[in-house]
RNA sequence: GGUGAGAUAGUCAAGUGGCCAACGACGGCGGACUGUAAAUCCGCUCCCUACGGGUUCAGAGGUUCGACUCCUCUUCUCACCA
């Protein structure tokens, strides 16, 4: 039982520090039903979660399954400093208002995965506001500059003369102090958080917390391109608020290689099941597309519902596999005669008439399923189904 | 604070008086092939009812028949020194 739990917990992790501690916690839970705490910090900097964030959330959910109370820490205080992690430039500092507006949507999204009954939402400004200058100095005395500069991105920035604000040095200290205050048993975070996570251990020791937190690091999930990390700014993300159709389609568009990565980090299938799927694909008894569809269904259903997920799949098959027309198409109206390029522009399926003409010349535009060859075509009264490429559709009614 | 270098399309990056709407790479888009995959191949990639016109190379002026290219100022970046 413990072994099984451990296996699930270890799944997909990049690194675990002090696995013995986790084992003991699990043992105490299975033997005596003792719960323990798992902390994870979230910066309320971006209001929208994507699947990359859910990797952590799902790991938390697994912990909840095995007796953990999750300390869902909102970095309400630290967000105002800006975590230097992964940035090579000083980050913009958020205002209080920005943060408050982000938190709400953040938590509702998170509870699609987490069990609210076993989750404590905590805000670190509650104790950090009170820390004061004296407390701050005491905290800071636990760390030397040399040690701080060991941190990878700090040393790189220092070497390359990129500015480091002193406030950024403080961030890891505060994050570590959160662990002291909460007396966390385990903290999880991304691999990029290693330094900060370890700081928690160090400070817990300094502040005489008897047991130091175990640390569990998850890898960073790749985005749709399979190369860069999933992030909103790169546009390669699957948002948890994406529509069922979008979500399904996006998952299906990832490469076969990346699919396994998604399985490992996002699916709730057991490791054995995944191994089975893998061997099925490699010996040819299972079509990779089927496997990917199953993944897309699972993920879509998680954030929507089974019915919606199935609907998305049907829609997808209809549009792409059988190249039929999608169900919901935006409709537009206009008066008088319209030049085709202008019509495409007005229906928002082309960005400019120039682009529209180019696509027509390349045979990428269809009206009522018929390829358009004349870029000077004028639409007279009637109803038309306009299509650009494979995916962009619009209905236009000319009066 | 001083000195020097630079700012070019979504990004990186050529171009240093006309041949520049601006090489190339990446990205993106369209086509072929497919499993809307990946890989590959071909084409396109500022705007405009267009074999023509308009607006671009940080911003504002200036020199010139003509400037992305030269000059002046402004803003911002970066490097070296303090």
XYZ file of N, CA and C (backbone and C1' of nucleotides) in Angstrom, chain A residues 249 253-254 256 288-289 292 316 320 339 352-355 357-359 362-364 389-392, chain B residues 28-38 43-51 78-81:
240
model
N -8.812 19.559 -29.544
C -8.018 19.744 -30.760
C -6.554 20.009 -30.458
N -3.143 17.755 -31.352
C -2.160 18.305 -32.284
C -0.724 18.136 -31.786
N -0.551 17.649 -30.594
C 0.829 17.482 -30.126
C 1.473 16.290 -30.816
N 3.615 12.765 -31.287
C 3.502 11.484 -30.607
C 4.457 11.401 -29.426
N -1.366 5.027 -32.720
C -1.022 6.170 -31.863
C -2.140 7.204 -31.787
N -2.891 7.321 -32.859
C -3.948 8.328 -32.823
C -5.020 7.974 -31.792
N -3.779 8.908 -28.475
C -3.791 10.348 -28.272
C -5.221 10.849 -28.054
N -14.712 17.015 -33.784
C -13.382 16.955 -34.366
C -13.337 15.986 -35.536
N -12.414 17.278 -39.191
C -11.080 16.992 -39.693
C -10.947 15.655 -40.380
N -17.005 42.372 -52.391
C -15.811 41.780 -52.989
C -15.335 40.670 -52.063
N -6.276 40.687 -43.585
C -6.234 41.837 -44.495
C -6.653 41.378 -45.878
N -7.036 42.304 -46.696
C -7.429 41.902 -48.043
C -6.227 41.380 -48.821
N -5.060 41.910 -48.470
C -3.859 41.430 -49.145
C -3.645 39.947 -48.876
N -3.773 39.597 -47.600
C -3.605 38.198 -47.228
C -4.687 37.345 -47.893
N -6.197 37.830 -50.724
C -5.875 37.615 -52.140
C -4.774 36.585 -52.313
N -3.798 36.647 -51.417
C -2.717 35.662 -51.496
C -3.274 34.259 -51.335
N -4.127 34.095 -50.315
C -4.674 32.767 -50.072
C -5.538 32.294 -51.228
N -3.434 30.996 -53.903
C -2.808 29.714 -53.567
C -3.827 28.600 -53.408
N -5.069 28.928 -53.717
C -6.095 27.892 -53.632
C -6.501 27.542 -52.226
N -6.393 28.489 -51.326
C -6.726 28.183 -49.946
C -8.101 28.664 -49.518
N -8.313 27.931 -45.643
C -7.514 26.843 -45.134
C -8.410 25.707 -44.694
N -7.967 24.986 -43.668
C -8.763 23.846 -43.245
C -9.683 24.186 -42.092
N -9.316 25.210 -41.367
C -10.023 25.405 -40.098
C -10.891 26.647 -39.996
N -10.653 27.602 -40.843
C -11.378 28.862 -40.618
C -12.648 28.927 -41.465
P 4.834 28.057 -36.071
O 3.993 29.171 -36.843
C 3.197 30.101 -36.103
C 2.591 31.098 -37.053
C 1.782 30.498 -38.192
O 0.462 30.199 -37.783
C 3.269 32.098 -39.066
P -0.287 28.944 -38.398
O -0.696 29.456 -39.845
C -1.583 30.560 -39.980
C -1.612 31.002 -41.413
C -1.912 29.924 -42.442
O -3.295 29.630 -42.525
C -0.085 31.176 -43.195
P -3.771 28.176 -42.878
O -3.478 28.098 -44.441
C -4.352 28.738 -45.357
C -3.820 28.572 -46.748
C -3.628 27.141 -47.216
O -4.840 26.534 -47.609
C -1.727 28.392 -47.788
P -5.010 24.982 -47.442
O -4.047 24.423 -48.575
C -4.348 24.654 -49.942
C -3.258 24.099 -50.814
C -2.946 22.624 -50.638
O -3.888 21.792 -51.285
C -0.926 23.829 -50.758
P -4.198 20.365 -50.696
O -2.858 19.576 -51.024
C -2.517 19.285 -52.370
C -1.235 18.495 -52.419
C -1.229 17.226 -51.580
O -1.859 16.154 -52.261
C 0.787 18.409 -51.256
P -2.668 15.060 -51.458
O -1.527 14.404 -50.555
C -0.481 13.633 -51.142
C 0.460 13.198 -50.067
C -0.227 12.521 -48.885
O -0.503 11.163 -49.180
C 1.320 14.124 -48.088
P -1.738 10.452 -48.458
O -1.250 10.421 -46.968
C -2.133 10.074 -45.964
C -1.513 10.385 -44.647
C -2.522 10.457 -43.517
O -2.710 9.151 -42.989
C -1.160 12.399 -43.468
P -4.112 8.615 -42.553
O -4.296 9.462 -41.222
C -5.597 9.751 -40.661
C -5.307 10.459 -39.362
C -4.664 11.819 -39.548
O -5.545 12.872 -39.245
C -3.474 10.458 -37.977
P -6.881 13.223 -39.182
O -6.853 14.808 -39.029
C -6.776 15.617 -40.178
C -5.979 16.837 -39.850
C -4.740 16.592 -38.994
O -3.741 16.074 -39.850
C -5.872 18.591 -38.362
P -2.181 16.905 -39.822
O -1.644 16.462 -38.387
C -1.612 17.400 -37.313
C -0.750 16.827 -36.244
C 0.742 16.961 -36.491
O 1.205 18.251 -36.159
C 0.258 14.785 -35.744
P 2.292 18.959 -37.008
O 3.520 17.981 -36.755
C 4.218 18.016 -35.506
C 5.286 16.952 -35.521
C 6.310 17.079 -36.638
O 7.331 17.982 -36.296
C 5.537 14.864 -36.532
P 9.286 27.146 -53.998
O 7.948 27.962 -53.725
C 7.115 28.325 -54.811
C 5.837 28.908 -54.275
C 5.977 30.141 -53.398
O 6.164 31.316 -54.165
C 4.462 28.649 -52.394
P 6.908 32.568 -53.485
O 5.822 33.092 -52.445
C 4.597 33.643 -52.901
C 3.710 33.913 -51.722
C 4.252 34.930 -50.732
O 3.980 36.247 -51.157
C 3.445 33.059 -49.558
P 4.991 37.390 -50.723
O 4.796 37.481 -49.156
C 3.529 37.861 -48.615
C 3.601 37.772 -47.116
C 4.692 38.626 -46.504
O 4.145 39.899 -46.206
C 4.684 36.444 -45.545
P 5.046 41.195 -46.391
O 4.152 42.333 -45.706
C 3.870 42.288 -44.332
C 3.241 43.594 -43.911
C 1.968 43.950 -44.676
O 0.837 43.353 -44.081
C 3.431 45.807 -44.666
P -0.396 42.919 -44.952
O -1.079 44.321 -45.284
C -1.766 45.048 -44.271
C -2.194 46.389 -44.817
C -3.089 46.333 -46.044
O -4.431 46.147 -45.667
C -1.370 47.898 -46.406
P -5.438 45.458 -46.626
O -5.596 46.548 -47.785
C -6.368 47.720 -47.541
C -6.255 48.653 -48.722
C -6.843 48.131 -50.022
O -8.231 48.401 -50.055
C -4.742 49.127 -50.443
P -9.133 47.417 -50.841
O -8.399 47.408 -52.250
C -8.645 48.341 -53.249
C -8.827 47.525 -54.522
C -9.443 48.403 -55.607
O -8.327 48.905 -56.375
C -10.489 46.270 -55.482
P -7.465 49.392 -57.114
O -6.715 49.046 -58.442
C -6.476 47.786 -58.944
C -5.082 47.408 -58.551
C -4.476 46.273 -59.375
O -3.684 46.875 -60.372
C -3.907 46.168 -57.070
P -3.699 46.243 -61.869
O -2.331 46.496 -62.600
C -1.245 47.179 -62.176
C -0.092 46.210 -62.133
C 1.121 46.702 -62.925
O 2.035 47.255 -61.999
C 0.475 44.515 -63.670
P 20.254 47.585 -20.895
O 21.652 47.105 -21.500
C 21.694 46.034 -22.432
C 22.892 46.201 -23.332
C 24.198 46.458 -22.596
O 24.735 45.265 -22.067
C 24.029 47.920 -24.438
P 25.700 45.344 -20.792
O 27.087 45.789 -21.444
C 27.777 44.906 -22.323
C 28.969 45.625 -22.904
C 29.928 46.192 -21.868
O 30.838 45.210 -21.419
C 29.448 47.840 -23.483
P 31.456 45.337 -19.962
O 32.497 46.529 -20.111
C 33.767 46.300 -20.729
C 34.485 47.627 -20.871
C 34.798 48.341 -19.555
O 35.968 47.843 -18.938
C 33.838 49.880 -21.062
P 36.104 47.918 -17.371
O 36.229 49.488 -17.106
C 37.451 50.174 -17.389
C 37.261 51.649 -17.157
C 36.982 52.076 -15.717
O 38.150 52.117 -14.917
C 35.552 53.249 -17.184
